[in-house]
């Protein structure tokens, strides 16, 4: 999938947010500035969030709770974490009982969570457009609206 503007990226995220369910993990990979936070911003709009969506680079976990959003969501950025133990301390799996996760720099999430995730890898083309490669897990089944 090729998306040539930040607006198109947000619109794609919005579609995912509208279809998101408790237990879902959306894993966003791609270089610095690829557009991960932009996609997450759209996803939060699709969940009903109307306010700002700051990058979680410093907070690491940015929580969103109903009624501002349709279901609890943690927007996570693991870029600055040094090891797997630090990730374990975040207790991210707690969110999955009644909520979902959108994770930037997800490499340290652990194999079980990664295997279950909707994985979106973003690369930047020569013309600046973003090319998205999506791995759709069984959990998304018929919810996946694209080819
Ligand atoms: N599809 C797109 N086409 C062109 N520009 C885009 C697209 N998606 C996002 N951008 C732009 O890319 C820039 C960086 O986006 P963003 O902050 O979302 O990246 P990021 O992957 O979260 O970076 P980081 O790794 O630092 O967290 C922003 O200026 C955004 O508007
Ligand atoms: Mg980001």
PDB file of C-alpha atoms and ligand atoms in Angstrom:
ATOM      1  CA  UNK A   1       0.000   0.000   0.000  1.00  0.00           C
ATOM      2  CA  UNK A   2       1.353   3.415  -0.984  1.00  0.00           C
ATOM      3  CA  UNK A   3       0.318   6.546   0.935  1.00  0.00           C
ATOM      4  CA  UNK A   4       1.617   9.856  -0.377  1.00  0.00           C
ATOM      5  CA  UNK A   5       0.590  12.278   2.392  1.00  0.00           C
ATOM      6  CA  UNK A   6       0.352  12.506   6.167  1.00  0.00           C
ATOM      7  CA  UNK A   7      -3.409  12.958   5.697  1.00  0.00           C
ATOM      8  CA  UNK A   8      -3.635   9.616   3.873  1.00  0.00           C
ATOM      9  CA  UNK A   9      -1.616   8.030   6.667  1.00  0.00           C
ATOM     10  CA  UNK A  10      -4.034   9.389   9.294  1.00  0.00           C
ATOM     11  CA  UNK A  11      -7.015   8.197   7.257  1.00  0.00           C
ATOM     12  CA  UNK A  12      -5.550   4.676   7.107  1.00  0.00           C
ATOM     13  CA  UNK A  13      -5.013   4.762  10.880  1.00  0.00           C
ATOM     14  CA  UNK A  14      -8.581   5.971  11.375  1.00  0.00           C
ATOM     15  CA  UNK A  15      -9.919   2.948   9.496  1.00  0.00           C
ATOM     16  CA  UNK A  16      -7.893   0.650  11.751  1.00  0.00           C
ATOM     17  CA  UNK A  17      -9.122   2.482  14.851  1.00  0.00           C
ATOM     18  CA  UNK A  18     -12.746   2.039  13.822  1.00  0.00           C
ATOM     19  CA  UNK A  19     -12.187  -1.729  13.571  1.00  0.00           C
ATOM     20  CA  UNK A  20     -10.003  -2.171  16.646  1.00  0.00           C
ATOM     21  CA  UNK A  21     -11.096  -4.639  19.345  1.00  0.00           C
ATOM     22  CA  UNK A  22      -9.975  -5.458  22.870  1.00  0.00           C
ATOM     23  CA  UNK A  23      -6.931  -7.733  22.742  1.00  0.00           C
ATOM     24  CA  UNK A  24      -5.530  -6.221  19.544  1.00  0.00           C
ATOM     25  CA  UNK A  25      -1.903  -5.168  19.155  1.00  0.00           C
ATOM     26  CA  UNK A  26      -0.880  -2.892  16.282  1.00  0.00           C
ATOM     27  CA  UNK A  27       2.915  -2.961  15.820  1.00  0.00           C
ATOM     28  CA  UNK A  28       4.407  -0.077  13.824  1.00  0.00           C
ATOM     29  CA  UNK A  29       7.927  -0.426  12.435  1.00  0.00           C
ATOM     30  CA  UNK A  30       9.889   1.963  10.229  1.00  0.00           C
ATOM     31  CA  UNK A  31      12.793   4.410  10.519  1.00  0.00           C
ATOM     32  CA  UNK A  32      12.759   7.644  12.518  1.00  0.00           C
ATOM     33  CA  UNK A  33      10.196   9.929  10.909  1.00  0.00           C
ATOM     34  CA  UNK A  34       8.588   7.173   8.838  1.00  0.00           C
ATOM     35  CA  UNK A  35       5.096   8.107  10.027  1.00  0.00           C
ATOM     36  CA  UNK A  36       4.347   5.739  12.925  1.00  0.00           C
ATOM     37  CA  UNK A  37       2.975   8.422  15.245  1.00  0.00           C
ATOM     38  CA  UNK A  38       0.959   9.887  12.363  1.00  0.00           C
ATOM     39  CA  UNK A  39      -0.720   6.514  11.804  1.00  0.00           C
ATOM     40  CA  UNK A  40      -1.333   6.135  15.568  1.00  0.00           C
ATOM     41  CA  UNK A  41      -2.910   9.611  15.644  1.00  0.00           C
ATOM     42  CA  UNK A  42      -5.406   8.531  13.004  1.00  0.00           C
ATOM     43  CA  UNK A  43      -6.064   5.298  14.869  1.00  0.00           C
ATOM     44  CA  UNK A  44      -6.924   7.278  18.008  1.00  0.00           C
ATOM     45  CA  UNK A  45      -9.283   9.475  15.974  1.00  0.00           C
ATOM     46  CA  UNK A  46     -10.957   6.273  14.789  1.00  0.00           C
ATOM     47  CA  UNK A  47     -11.440   5.303  18.433  1.00  0.00           C
ATOM     48  CA  UNK A  48     -13.147   8.614  19.075  1.00  0.00           C
ATOM     49  CA  UNK A  49     -10.298  10.608  20.612  1.00  0.00           C
ATOM     50  CA  UNK A  50     -10.703  14.302  19.774  1.00  0.00           C
ATOM     51  CA  UNK A  51      -7.684  15.910  21.489  1.00  0.00           C
ATOM     52  CA  UNK A  52      -3.953  16.014  20.900  1.00  0.00           C
ATOM     53  CA  UNK A  53      -1.987  12.825  20.291  1.00  0.00           C
ATOM     54  CA  UNK A  54       1.542  13.535  21.507  1.00  0.00           C
ATOM     55  CA  UNK A  55       4.385  11.252  20.488  1.00  0.00           C
ATOM     56  CA  UNK A  56       4.987   8.800  23.339  1.00  0.00           C
ATOM     57  CA  UNK A  57       8.783   8.942  22.774  1.00  0.00           C
ATOM     58  CA  UNK A  58       9.380  10.366  26.253  1.00  0.00           C
ATOM     59  CA  UNK A  59       6.353   9.146  28.217  1.00  0.00           C
ATOM     60  CA  UNK A  60       6.923   5.660  26.689  1.00  0.00           C
ATOM     61  CA  UNK A  61       3.312   4.699  27.536  1.00  0.00           C
ATOM     62  CA  UNK A  62       0.580   7.223  26.738  1.00  0.00           C
ATOM     63  CA  UNK A  63      -2.753   5.918  28.086  1.00  0.00           C
ATOM     64  CA  UNK A  64      -6.200   6.696  26.650  1.00  0.00           C
ATOM     65  CA  UNK A  65      -9.353   5.659  28.521  1.00  0.00           C
ATOM     66  CA  UNK A  66     -13.103   5.730  27.832  1.00  0.00           C
ATOM     67  CA  UNK A  67     -15.252   7.757  27.492  1.00  0.00           C
ATOM     68  CA  UNK A  68     -12.794   9.777  25.378  1.00  0.00           C
ATOM     69  CA  UNK A  69     -12.112   6.607  23.367  1.00  0.00           C
ATOM     70  CA  UNK A  70     -14.312   3.609  22.516  1.00  0.00           C
ATOM     71  CA  UNK A  71     -11.961   1.181  24.306  1.00  0.00           C
ATOM     72  CA  UNK A  72      -8.850   1.589  26.466  1.00  0.00           C
ATOM     73  CA  UNK A  73      -5.704   2.036  24.402  1.00  0.00           C
ATOM     74  CA  UNK A  74      -2.043   2.453  25.301  1.00  0.00           C
ATOM     75  CA  UNK A  75       0.092   4.240  22.698  1.00  0.00           C
ATOM     76  CA  UNK A  76       3.610   2.963  23.343  1.00  0.00           C
ATOM     77  CA  UNK A  77       7.088   3.845  22.021  1.00  0.00           C
ATOM     78  CA  UNK A  78       9.811   1.368  23.014  1.00  0.00           C
ATOM     79  CA  UNK A  79      12.647   3.190  21.189  1.00  0.00           C
ATOM     80  CA  UNK A  80      14.430   4.291  24.365  1.00  0.00           C
ATOM     81  CA  UNK A  81      14.110   1.061  26.326  1.00  0.00           C
ATOM     82  CA  UNK A  82      17.381  -0.759  26.886  1.00  0.00           C
ATOM     83  CA  UNK A  83      16.321  -4.337  27.529  1.00  0.00           C
ATOM     84  CA  UNK A  84      13.425  -6.765  27.633  1.00  0.00           C
ATOM     85  CA  UNK A  85      13.115  -6.536  31.443  1.00  0.00           C
ATOM     86  CA  UNK A  86      12.226  -2.832  31.174  1.00  0.00           C
ATOM     87  CA  UNK A  87       9.480  -3.721  28.704  1.00  0.00           C
ATOM     88  CA  UNK A  88       8.145  -6.421  31.043  1.00  0.00           C
ATOM     89  CA  UNK A  89       7.891  -3.811  33.845  1.00  0.00           C
ATOM     90  CA  UNK A  90       5.480  -1.762  31.734  1.00  0.00           C
ATOM     91  CA  UNK A  91       2.805  -4.471  32.198  1.00  0.00           C
ATOM     92  CA  UNK A  92       1.538  -3.977  28.661  1.00  0.00           C
ATOM     93  CA  UNK A  93      -0.355  -7.294  28.612  1.00  0.00           C
ATOM     94  CA  UNK A  94      -2.715  -5.882  31.282  1.00  0.00           C
ATOM     95  CA  UNK A  95      -4.140  -3.584  28.605  1.00  0.00           C
ATOM     96  CA  UNK A  96      -5.245  -6.491  26.439  1.00  0.00           C
ATOM     97  CA  UNK A  97      -8.016  -7.757  28.783  1.00  0.00           C
ATOM     98  CA  UNK A  98     -10.358  -4.927  27.834  1.00  0.00           C
ATOM     99  CA  UNK A  99      -8.217  -2.723  25.624  1.00  0.00           C
ATOM    100  CA  UNK A 100      -5.595  -2.597  22.888  1.00  0.00           C
ATOM    101  CA  UNK A 101      -2.026  -1.513  22.195  1.00  0.00           C
ATOM    102  CA  UNK A 102      -0.452   0.498  19.401  1.00  0.00           C
ATOM    103  CA  UNK A 103       3.321   0.151  19.650  1.00  0.00           C
ATOM    104  CA  UNK A 104       6.110   2.073  17.906  1.00  0.00           C
ATOM    105  CA  UNK A 105       9.543   0.346  17.836  1.00  0.00           C
ATOM    106  CA  UNK A 106       7.953  -2.987  18.889  1.00  0.00           C
ATOM    107  CA  UNK A 107      11.057  -5.215  18.529  1.00  0.00           C
ATOM    108  CA  UNK A 108      11.294  -5.700  22.312  1.00  0.00           C
ATOM    109  CA  UNK A 109       7.636  -6.643  22.750  1.00  0.00           C
ATOM    110  CA  UNK A 110       8.444 -10.346  22.880  1.00  0.00           C
ATOM    111  CA  UNK A 111       7.685 -13.110  20.421  1.00  0.00           C
ATOM    112  CA  UNK A 112       4.214 -14.005  21.703  1.00  0.00           C
ATOM    113  CA  UNK A 113       2.878 -10.457  21.422  1.00  0.00           C
ATOM    114  CA  UNK A 114       4.587  -9.856  18.082  1.00  0.00           C
ATOM    115  CA  UNK A 115       3.149 -13.044  16.604  1.00  0.00           C
ATOM    116  CA  UNK A 116      -0.352 -11.863  17.513  1.00  0.00           C
ATOM    117  CA  UNK A 117       0.090  -8.289  16.243  1.00  0.00           C
ATOM    118  CA  UNK A 118      -1.206  -6.532  13.181  1.00  0.00           C
ATOM    119  CA  UNK A 119       2.238  -5.541  11.896  1.00  0.00           C
ATOM    120  CA  UNK A 120       2.630  -2.415   9.766  1.00  0.00           C
ATOM    121  CA  UNK A 121       6.091  -1.708   8.356  1.00  0.00           C
ATOM    122  CA  UNK A 122       6.600   1.736   6.830  1.00  0.00           C
ATOM    123  CA  UNK A 123       9.331   2.656   4.356  1.00  0.00           C
ATOM    124  CA  UNK A 124       9.951   6.031   2.755  1.00  0.00           C
ATOM    125  CA  UNK A 125      10.179   6.083  -1.028  1.00  0.00           C
ATOM    126  CA  UNK A 126      12.428   8.350  -3.134  1.00  0.00           C
ATOM    127  CA  UNK A 127       9.529  10.769  -3.631  1.00  0.00           C
ATOM    128  CA  UNK A 128       8.700  10.877   0.101  1.00  0.00           C
ATOM    129  CA  UNK A 129       5.593   8.720  -0.214  1.00  0.00           C
ATOM    130  CA  UNK A 130       5.279   5.933   2.356  1.00  0.00           C
ATOM    131  CA  UNK A 131       5.027   2.287   1.386  1.00  0.00           C
ATOM    132  CA  UNK A 132       3.220   0.158   3.957  1.00  0.00           C
ATOM    133  CA  UNK A 133       3.689  -3.588   4.229  1.00  0.00           C
ATOM    134  CA  UNK A 134       1.035  -5.117   6.472  1.00  0.00           C
ATOM    135  CA  UNK A 135       0.993  -8.551   8.064  1.00  0.00           C
ATOM    136  CA  UNK A 136      -2.578  -9.386   9.058  1.00  0.00           C
ATOM    137  CA  UNK A 137      -2.961 -11.932  11.890  1.00  0.00           C
ATOM    138  CA  UNK A 138      -5.837 -14.421  12.110  1.00  0.00           C
ATOM    139  CA  UNK A 139      -7.421 -12.319  14.865  1.00  0.00           C
ATOM    140  CA  UNK A 140      -8.230  -9.639  12.280  1.00  0.00           C
ATOM    141  CA  UNK A 141      -9.944 -12.090   9.916  1.00  0.00           C
ATOM    142  CA  UNK A 142     -12.769 -10.364   8.084  1.00  0.00           C
ATOM    143  CA  UNK A 143     -12.127  -7.068   9.833  1.00  0.00           C
ATOM    144  CA  UNK A 144      -9.248  -6.321   7.454  1.00  0.00           C
ATOM    145  CA  UNK A 145     -10.828  -3.950   4.920  1.00  0.00           C
ATOM    146  CA  UNK A 146      -8.032  -3.759   2.339  1.00  0.00           C
ATOM    147  CA  UNK A 147      -6.646  -6.076  -0.359  1.00  0.00           C
TER     148      UNK A 147
HETATM  149  N1  LIG B   1       2.317   8.969   4.080  1.00  0.00           N
HETATM  150  C1  LIG B   1       3.063  10.073   4.325  1.00  0.00           C
HETATM  151  N2  LIG B   1       3.540  10.803   3.313  1.00  0.00           N
HETATM  152  C2  LIG B   1       4.298  11.892   3.552  1.00  0.00           C
HETATM  153  N3  LIG B   1       4.630  12.345   4.797  1.00  0.00           N
HETATM  154  C3  LIG B   1       4.178  11.661   5.839  1.00  0.00           C
HETATM  155  C4  LIG B   1       3.379  10.472   5.672  1.00  0.00           C
HETATM  156  N4  LIG B   1       3.109   9.987   6.888  1.00  0.00           N
HETATM  157  C5  LIG B   1       3.697  10.798   7.777  1.00  0.00           C
HETATM  158  N5  LIG B   1       4.340  11.809   7.177  1.00  0.00           N
HETATM  159  C6  LIG B   1       5.141  12.865   7.827  1.00  0.00           C
HETATM  160  O1  LIG B   1       6.316  12.273   8.367  1.00  0.00           O
HETATM  161  C7  LIG B   1       6.782  13.031   9.473  1.00  0.00           C
HETATM  162  C8  LIG B   1       7.200  12.142  10.617  1.00  0.00           C
HETATM  163  O2  LIG B   1       6.065  11.423  11.061  1.00  0.00           O
HETATM  164  P1  LIG B   1       5.964  10.708  12.495  1.00  0.00           P
HETATM  165  O3  LIG B   1       6.320  11.617  13.589  1.00  0.00           O
HETATM  166  O4  LIG B   1       4.612  10.103  12.503  1.00  0.00           O
HETATM  167  O5  LIG B   1       7.104   9.588  12.370  1.00  0.00           O
HETATM  168  P2  LIG B   1       7.511   8.429  13.400  1.00  0.00           P
HETATM  169  O6  LIG B   1       7.680   7.218  12.576  1.00  0.00           O
HETATM  170  O7  LIG B   1       6.545   8.360  14.526  1.00  0.00           O
HETATM  171  O8  LIG B   1       8.931   8.913  13.935  1.00  0.00           O
HETATM  172  P3  LIG B   1       9.706   8.451  15.281  1.00  0.00           P
HETATM  173  O9  LIG B   1      10.433   7.182  14.939  1.00  0.00           O
HETATM  174  O10 LIG B   1      10.661   9.581  15.534  1.00  0.00           O
HETATM  175  O11 LIG B   1       8.702   8.277  16.371  1.00  0.00           O
HETATM  176  C9  LIG B   1       5.668  14.005   9.821  1.00  0.00           C
HETATM  177  O12 LIG B   1       6.056  15.293   9.381  1.00  0.00           O
HETATM  178  C10 LIG B   1       4.480  13.498   9.033  1.00  0.00           C
HETATM  179  O13 LIG B   1       3.609  14.538   8.658  1.00  0.00           O
HETATM  180 MG1  LIG B   2       6.805   8.414  16.595  1.00  0.00          MG
END
